[in-house]
Amino acid sequence: IRCKNFKKEEIMKEIILIKNGELALKGQNRRGFEEILIKNIRRRIKPLGTVNIRAAQSTIYIEPADEGFDMDEAQNRIGKVFGIAAFTRAAVTEKNMECIKKTAAEYLADSLSAAKTFKVEAKRADKTFPFKSPEIARELGGYILSKFHHLKVDVHNPDITVTVEIRENGAYVHGDQIKGAGGMPVGTGGRAVILISGGIDSPVAAYTMAKRGIELVGVHFASPPYTGPRAEQKVRDLLTIVSQYSGRIPFFIVPFTEIQLEIDEKCPEELFTVIMRRFMMKIAQIIAKKEDCKALITGESVGQVASQTMDAICCTDKVCEMPVFRPLIGNDKDEIITVSRKIGAFETSILPFEDCCTVFTPKHPRTKPRLDMIEKAEQALDIDGLIKRAVDGVRLEIIR
């Protein structure tokens, strides 16, 4: 905006300022983490139009290059990018107090009109600017009071905080910051397979690990005709929801009917679930190794169901050659549901389409299985042949 020609109807240049939180603690590795975050941001907002993205002074700047760029949708998408502590839309103006005052009053007019109290904060990174931070705040605060007579100053708990940032490359005016998704940029923590079902827990586990920078590969076990296309689509929809936060997810669908029928026919019913889980882990590890993944992720929580007792989990893990991350292991159901609602997965998760874990559930599962008992029961099965045929029948899709 040009101060000397300032008109109310003039279109302001608006950008997005991003604070990257945890990355500030990464020392000499910080630049690499920042580059991955910028790549993730660029990929997420690319469909909205052309933007210029740069980083300087612990801030990432997103500057739209297209007039039709959808800032509202960009804000929505950026709010789901891991690695961002906070962000805000801001008006760009000249490093001139008169321009700053007029821009602030115009750009934040709706918010200031709706508020009862406000305060002004100034951040003067460019020390050549003739006004110091307290002087900037005082000048702008007085100007806002002269334009919005209903407002009162409240430095402790204001309805809106007007912030002015004076940086080497320009001046920026904005209102309150928006809390970001937090965590670490996806891709900075390696790759892992998430065993994804159609329930509430596994999408939350996927979201939780993606928040720590893990790139996800989805593996789902389907048992047609006992599970149908709608059950498979439900899982696809859940991964699509998670991908809004994690980005692209390779999705492997494993045919599991033969394995379940063999276990059902040849193994004690009370051991069905644990033996089934051991097959899942073995198959997931084969896919993980092919996809350069270093760990498996499950949505298990201790004691939630029979296969999630400590004894059952120990028996399951005996077939694992890589770490198994269980981010929900100490959470109760209410805590898991809270996160499921937060990320928008809950309503999909409770759709009444059964997955392979529920259609063959034994009436009286053993809650304290012993490993020797499990291994003896598995001797009746052609484990290698069953696994090979399942892996040969895997289908791959890409969820974006």
PDB file of N, CA, C and O in Angstrom, residues 333-381:
ATOM      1  N   LYS A 333     -10.192 -44.277  26.102  1.00  0.00           N
ATOM      2  CA  LYS A 333     -10.991 -44.087  24.893  1.00  0.00           C
ATOM      3  C   LYS A 333     -11.450 -42.641  24.732  1.00  0.00           C
ATOM      4  O   LYS A 333     -11.476 -42.108  23.609  1.00  0.00           O
ATOM      5  N   ASP A 334     -11.820 -41.994  25.823  1.00  0.00           N
ATOM      6  CA  ASP A 334     -12.289 -40.602  25.730  1.00  0.00           C
ATOM      7  C   ASP A 334     -11.197 -39.689  25.183  1.00  0.00           C
ATOM      8  O   ASP A 334     -11.473 -38.776  24.391  1.00  0.00           O
ATOM      9  N   GLU A 335      -9.963 -39.928  25.611  1.00  0.00           N
ATOM     10  CA  GLU A 335      -8.849 -39.110  25.119  1.00  0.00           C
ATOM     11  C   GLU A 335      -8.629 -39.329  23.628  1.00  0.00           C
ATOM     12  O   GLU A 335      -8.379 -38.377  22.873  1.00  0.00           O
ATOM     13  N   ILE A 336      -8.747 -40.571  23.195  1.00  0.00           N
ATOM     14  CA  ILE A 336      -8.563 -40.883  21.779  1.00  0.00           C
ATOM     15  C   ILE A 336      -9.689 -40.271  20.947  1.00  0.00           C
ATOM     16  O   ILE A 336      -9.454 -39.710  19.872  1.00  0.00           O
ATOM     17  N   ILE A 337     -10.913 -40.354  21.452  1.00  0.00           N
ATOM     18  CA  ILE A 337     -12.058 -39.781  20.733  1.00  0.00           C
ATOM     19  C   ILE A 337     -11.922 -38.262  20.606  1.00  0.00           C
ATOM     20  O   ILE A 337     -12.280 -37.679  19.570  1.00  0.00           O
ATOM     21  N   THR A 338     -11.387 -37.623  21.631  1.00  0.00           N
ATOM     22  CA  THR A 338     -11.199 -36.173  21.578  1.00  0.00           C
ATOM     23  C   THR A 338     -10.307 -35.778  20.407  1.00  0.00           C
ATOM     24  O   THR A 338     -10.611 -34.845  19.651  1.00  0.00           O
ATOM     25  N   VAL A 339      -9.211 -36.505  20.213  1.00  0.00           N
ATOM     26  CA  VAL A 339      -8.317 -36.209  19.089  1.00  0.00           C
ATOM     27  C   VAL A 339      -8.983 -36.579  17.767  1.00  0.00           C
ATOM     28  O   VAL A 339      -8.856 -35.856  16.772  1.00  0.00           O
ATOM     29  N   SER A 340      -9.717 -37.690  17.752  1.00  0.00           N
ATOM     30  CA  SER A 340     -10.419 -38.102  16.538  1.00  0.00           C
ATOM     31  C   SER A 340     -11.397 -37.019  16.070  1.00  0.00           C
ATOM     32  O   SER A 340     -11.484 -36.716  14.877  1.00  0.00           O
ATOM     33  N   ARG A 341     -12.118 -36.440  17.014  1.00  0.00           N
ATOM     34  CA  ARG A 341     -13.036 -35.344  16.663  1.00  0.00           C
ATOM     35  C   ARG A 341     -12.254 -34.125  16.183  1.00  0.00           C
ATOM     36  O   ARG A 341     -12.660 -33.440  15.232  1.00  0.00           O
ATOM     37  N   LYS A 342     -11.151 -33.839  16.837  1.00  0.00           N
ATOM     38  CA  LYS A 342     -10.341 -32.665  16.490  1.00  0.00           C
ATOM     39  C   LYS A 342      -9.866 -32.710  15.039  1.00  0.00           C
ATOM     40  O   LYS A 342      -9.880 -31.694  14.337  1.00  0.00           O
ATOM     41  N   ILE A 343      -9.446 -33.876  14.580  1.00  0.00           N
ATOM     42  CA  ILE A 343      -8.909 -33.975  13.223  1.00  0.00           C
ATOM     43  C   ILE A 343      -9.989 -34.283  12.190  1.00  0.00           C
ATOM     44  O   ILE A 343      -9.710 -34.361  10.997  1.00  0.00           O
ATOM     45  N   GLY A 344     -11.240 -34.451  12.648  1.00  0.00           N
ATOM     46  CA  GLY A 344     -12.351 -34.660  11.728  1.00  0.00           C
ATOM     47  C   GLY A 344     -12.532 -36.091  11.266  1.00  0.00           C
ATOM     48  O   GLY A 344     -13.171 -36.346  10.234  1.00  0.00           O
ATOM     49  N   ALA A 345     -12.000 -37.059  12.037  1.00  0.00           N
ATOM     50  CA  ALA A 345     -12.091 -38.468  11.632  1.00  0.00           C
ATOM     51  C   ALA A 345     -13.206 -39.230  12.327  1.00  0.00           C
ATOM     52  O   ALA A 345     -13.587 -40.316  11.867  1.00  0.00           O
ATOM     53  N   PHE A 346     -13.732 -38.710  13.417  1.00  0.00           N
ATOM     54  CA  PHE A 346     -14.625 -39.496  14.264  1.00  0.00           C
ATOM     55  C   PHE A 346     -15.876 -39.962  13.536  1.00  0.00           C
ATOM     56  O   PHE A 346     -16.245 -41.144  13.608  1.00  0.00           O
ATOM     57  N   GLU A 347     -16.553 -39.069  12.841  1.00  0.00           N
ATOM     58  CA  GLU A 347     -17.811 -39.437  12.177  1.00  0.00           C
ATOM     59  C   GLU A 347     -17.593 -40.517  11.121  1.00  0.00           C
ATOM     60  O   GLU A 347     -18.467 -41.369  10.907  1.00  0.00           O
ATOM     61  N   THR A 348     -16.453 -40.497  10.465  1.00  0.00           N
ATOM     62  CA  THR A 348     -16.147 -41.551   9.503  1.00  0.00           C
ATOM     63  C   THR A 348     -15.809 -42.856  10.217  1.00  0.00           C
ATOM     64  O   THR A 348     -16.234 -43.945   9.806  1.00  0.00           O
ATOM     65  N   SER A 349     -15.062 -42.765  11.309  1.00  0.00           N
ATOM     66  CA  SER A 349     -14.629 -43.959  12.037  1.00  0.00           C
ATOM     67  C   SER A 349     -15.797 -44.776  12.593  1.00  0.00           C
ATOM     68  O   SER A 349     -15.693 -45.997  12.732  1.00  0.00           O
ATOM     69  N   ILE A 350     -16.897 -44.111  12.918  1.00  0.00           N
ATOM     70  CA  ILE A 350     -18.015 -44.832  13.537  1.00  0.00           C
ATOM     71  C   ILE A 350     -19.044 -45.316  12.523  1.00  0.00           C
ATOM     72  O   ILE A 350     -20.071 -45.877  12.901  1.00  0.00           O
ATOM     73  N   LEU A 351     -18.771 -45.149  11.234  1.00  0.00           N
ATOM     74  CA  LEU A 351     -19.674 -45.703  10.226  1.00  0.00           C
ATOM     75  C   LEU A 351     -19.712 -47.226  10.384  1.00  0.00           C
ATOM     76  O   LEU A 351     -18.676 -47.861  10.609  1.00  0.00           O
ATOM     77  N   PRO A 352     -20.885 -47.848  10.254  1.00  0.00           N
ATOM     78  CA  PRO A 352     -21.059 -49.271  10.617  1.00  0.00           C
ATOM     79  C   PRO A 352     -20.613 -50.259   9.544  1.00  0.00           C
ATOM     80  O   PRO A 352     -21.384 -51.122   9.119  1.00  0.00           O
ATOM     81  N   PHE A 353     -19.347 -50.140   9.090  1.00  0.00           N
ATOM     82  CA  PHE A 353     -18.822 -51.072   8.112  1.00  0.00           C
ATOM     83  C   PHE A 353     -17.690 -51.847   8.766  1.00  0.00           C
ATOM     84  O   PHE A 353     -16.657 -51.285   9.108  1.00  0.00           O
ATOM     85  N   GLU A 354     -17.859 -53.157   8.944  1.00  0.00           N
ATOM     86  CA  GLU A 354     -16.902 -53.958   9.701  1.00  0.00           C
ATOM     87  C   GLU A 354     -15.594 -54.144   8.941  1.00  0.00           C
ATOM     88  O   GLU A 354     -15.571 -54.254   7.714  1.00  0.00           O
ATOM     89  N   ASP A 355     -14.488 -54.200   9.708  1.00  0.00           N
ATOM     90  CA  ASP A 355     -13.203 -54.531   9.114  1.00  0.00           C
ATOM     91  C   ASP A 355     -12.820 -55.946   9.503  1.00  0.00           C
ATOM     92  O   ASP A 355     -13.533 -56.635  10.243  1.00  0.00           O
ATOM     93  N   CYS A 356     -11.661 -56.396   9.029  1.00  0.00           N
ATOM     94  CA  CYS A 356     -11.282 -57.802   9.233  1.00  0.00           C
ATOM     95  C   CYS A 356     -11.017 -58.127  10.700  1.00  0.00           C
ATOM     96  O   CYS A 356     -11.032 -59.297  11.089  1.00  0.00           O
ATOM     97  N   CYS A 357     -10.754 -57.116  11.519  1.00  0.00           N
ATOM     98  CA  CYS A 357     -10.483 -57.361  12.936  1.00  0.00           C
ATOM     99  C   CYS A 357     -11.745 -57.684  13.717  1.00  0.00           C
ATOM    100  O   CYS A 357     -11.674 -58.228  14.821  1.00  0.00           O
ATOM    101  N   THR A 358     -12.902 -57.347  13.173  1.00  0.00           N
ATOM    102  CA  THR A 358     -14.147 -57.541  13.918  1.00  0.00           C
ATOM    103  C   THR A 358     -14.981 -58.707  13.410  1.00  0.00           C
ATOM    104  O   THR A 358     -15.746 -59.298  14.175  1.00  0.00           O
ATOM    105  N   VAL A 359     -14.826 -59.064  12.125  1.00  0.00           N
ATOM    106  CA  VAL A 359     -15.720 -60.097  11.581  1.00  0.00           C
ATOM    107  C   VAL A 359     -15.384 -61.491  12.086  1.00  0.00           C
ATOM    108  O   VAL A 359     -16.232 -62.383  12.087  1.00  0.00           O
ATOM    109  N   PHE A 360     -14.144 -61.732  12.523  1.00  0.00           N
ATOM    110  CA  PHE A 360     -13.763 -63.051  13.011  1.00  0.00           C
ATOM    111  C   PHE A 360     -13.461 -63.039  14.513  1.00  0.00           C
ATOM    112  O   PHE A 360     -12.725 -63.882  15.013  1.00  0.00           O
ATOM    113  N   THR A 361     -14.000 -62.099  15.243  1.00  0.00           N
ATOM    114  CA  THR A 361     -13.707 -61.984  16.667  1.00  0.00           C
ATOM    115  C   THR A 361     -14.215 -63.208  17.440  1.00  0.00           C
ATOM    116  O   THR A 361     -15.394 -63.560  17.342  1.00  0.00           O
ATOM    117  N   PRO A 362     -13.346 -63.890  18.200  1.00  0.00           N
ATOM    118  CA  PRO A 362     -13.788 -65.055  18.993  1.00  0.00           C
ATOM    119  C   PRO A 362     -14.698 -64.628  20.134  1.00  0.00           C
ATOM    120  O   PRO A 362     -14.609 -63.508  20.644  1.00  0.00           O
ATOM    121  N   LYS A 363     -15.575 -65.533  20.552  1.00  0.00           N
ATOM    122  CA  LYS A 363     -16.501 -65.221  21.636  1.00  0.00           C
ATOM    123  C   LYS A 363     -15.774 -65.067  22.972  1.00  0.00           C
ATOM    124  O   LYS A 363     -16.123 -64.224  23.792  1.00  0.00           O
ATOM    125  N   HIS A 364     -14.766 -65.903  23.181  1.00  0.00           N
ATOM    126  CA  HIS A 364     -14.046 -65.868  24.462  1.00  0.00           C
ATOM    127  C   HIS A 364     -12.533 -65.857  24.211  1.00  0.00           C
ATOM    128  O   HIS A 364     -11.857 -66.872  24.378  1.00  0.00           O
ATOM    129  N   PRO A 365     -11.995 -64.710  23.788  1.00  0.00           N
ATOM    130  CA  PRO A 365     -10.556 -64.645  23.510  1.00  0.00           C
ATOM    131  C   PRO A 365      -9.728 -64.785  24.783  1.00  0.00           C
ATOM    132  O   PRO A 365     -10.147 -64.358  25.858  1.00  0.00           O
ATOM    133  N   ARG A 366      -8.572 -65.393  24.652  1.00  0.00           N
ATOM    134  CA  ARG A 366      -7.693 -65.568  25.799  1.00  0.00           C
ATOM    135  C   ARG A 366      -6.954 -64.258  26.048  1.00  0.00           C
ATOM    136  O   ARG A 366      -6.275 -63.724  25.168  1.00  0.00           O
ATOM    137  N   THR A 367      -7.079 -63.726  27.248  1.00  0.00           N
ATOM    138  CA  THR A 367      -6.476 -62.418  27.563  1.00  0.00           C
ATOM    139  C   THR A 367      -5.032 -62.534  28.059  1.00  0.00           C
ATOM    140  O   THR A 367      -4.309 -61.548  28.063  1.00  0.00           O
ATOM    141  N   LYS A 368      -4.635 -63.761  28.468  1.00  0.00           N
ATOM    142  CA  LYS A 368      -3.257 -63.969  28.931  1.00  0.00           C
ATOM    143  C   LYS A 368      -2.628 -65.157  28.192  1.00  0.00           C
ATOM    144  O   LYS A 368      -2.312 -66.188  28.780  1.00  0.00           O
ATOM    145  N   PRO A 369      -2.459 -64.998  26.881  1.00  0.00           N
ATOM    146  CA  PRO A 369      -1.873 -66.091  26.110  1.00  0.00           C
ATOM    147  C   PRO A 369      -0.385 -66.254  26.429  1.00  0.00           C
ATOM    148  O   PRO A 369       0.285 -65.300  26.803  1.00  0.00           O
ATOM    149  N   ARG A 370       0.112 -67.493  26.265  1.00  0.00           N
ATOM    150  CA  ARG A 370       1.535 -67.753  26.430  1.00  0.00           C
ATOM    151  C   ARG A 370       2.167 -67.975  25.054  1.00  0.00           C
ATOM    152  O   ARG A 370       1.535 -68.544  24.151  1.00  0.00           O
ATOM    153  N   LEU A 371       3.400 -67.573  24.921  1.00  0.00           N
ATOM    154  CA  LEU A 371       4.064 -67.683  23.619  1.00  0.00           C
ATOM    155  C   LEU A 371       4.164 -69.132  23.161  1.00  0.00           C
ATOM    156  O   LEU A 371       3.930 -69.425  21.980  1.00  0.00           O
ATOM    157  N   ASP A 372       4.485 -70.070  24.076  1.00  0.00           N
ATOM    158  CA  ASP A 372       4.612 -71.467  23.679  1.00  0.00           C
ATOM    159  C   ASP A 372       3.275 -72.011  23.162  1.00  0.00           C
ATOM    160  O   ASP A 372       3.222 -72.808  22.213  1.00  0.00           O
ATOM    161  N   MET A 373       2.195 -71.539  23.750  1.00  0.00           N
ATOM    162  CA  MET A 373       0.849 -71.934  23.343  1.00  0.00           C
ATOM    163  C   MET A 373       0.552 -71.434  21.923  1.00  0.00           C
ATOM    164  O   MET A 373       0.000 -72.163  21.082  1.00  0.00           O
ATOM    165  N   ILE A 374       0.935 -70.187  21.645  1.00  0.00           N
ATOM    166  CA  ILE A 374       0.710 -69.576  20.333  1.00  0.00           C
ATOM    167  C   ILE A 374       1.536 -70.304  19.275  1.00  0.00           C
ATOM    168  O   ILE A 374       1.028 -70.672  18.200  1.00  0.00           O
ATOM    169  N   GLU A 375       2.810 -70.500  19.544  1.00  0.00           N
ATOM    170  CA  GLU A 375       3.695 -71.118  18.559  1.00  0.00           C
ATOM    171  C   GLU A 375       3.274 -72.558  18.252  1.00  0.00           C
ATOM    172  O   GLU A 375       3.377 -73.017  17.105  1.00  0.00           O
ATOM    173  N   LYS A 376       2.800 -73.268  19.248  1.00  0.00           N
ATOM    174  CA  LYS A 376       2.314 -74.631  19.025  1.00  0.00           C
ATOM    175  C   LYS A 376       1.092 -74.624  18.109  1.00  0.00           C
ATOM    176  O   LYS A 376       0.977 -75.457  17.192  1.00  0.00           O
ATOM    177  N   ALA A 377       0.168 -73.695  18.344  1.00  0.00           N
ATOM    178  CA  ALA A 377      -1.037 -73.600  17.509  1.00  0.00           C
ATOM    179  C   ALA A 377      -0.677 -73.244  16.066  1.00  0.00           C
ATOM    180  O   ALA A 377      -1.305 -73.740  15.117  1.00  0.00           O
ATOM    181  N   GLU A 378       0.342 -72.411  15.871  1.00  0.00           N
ATOM    182  CA  GLU A 378       0.735 -71.979  14.526  1.00  0.00           C
ATOM    183  C   GLU A 378       1.379 -73.099  13.707  1.00  0.00           C
ATOM    184  O   GLU A 378       1.482 -72.980  12.479  1.00  0.00           O
ATOM    185  N   GLN A 379       1.803 -74.174  14.351  1.00  0.00           N
ATOM    186  CA  GLN A 379       2.422 -75.287  13.623  1.00  0.00           C
ATOM    187  C   GLN A 379       1.450 -75.952  12.657  1.00  0.00           C
ATOM    188  O   GLN A 379       1.866 -76.617  11.700  1.00  0.00           O
ATOM    189  N   ALA A 380       0.166 -75.745  12.867  1.00  0.00           N
ATOM    190  CA  ALA A 380      -0.846 -76.323  11.964  1.00  0.00           C
ATOM    191  C   ALA A 380      -1.004 -75.517  10.681  1.00  0.00           C
ATOM    192  O   ALA A 380      -1.744 -75.929   9.773  1.00  0.00           O
ATOM    193  N   LEU A 381      -0.300 -74.395  10.579  1.00  0.00           N
ATOM    194  CA  LEU A 381      -0.481 -73.483   9.446  1.00  0.00           C
ATOM    195  C   LEU A 381       0.739 -73.483   8.529  1.00  0.00           C
ATOM    196  O   LEU A 381       1.884 -73.621   8.982  1.00  0.00           O
TER     197      LEU A 381
END
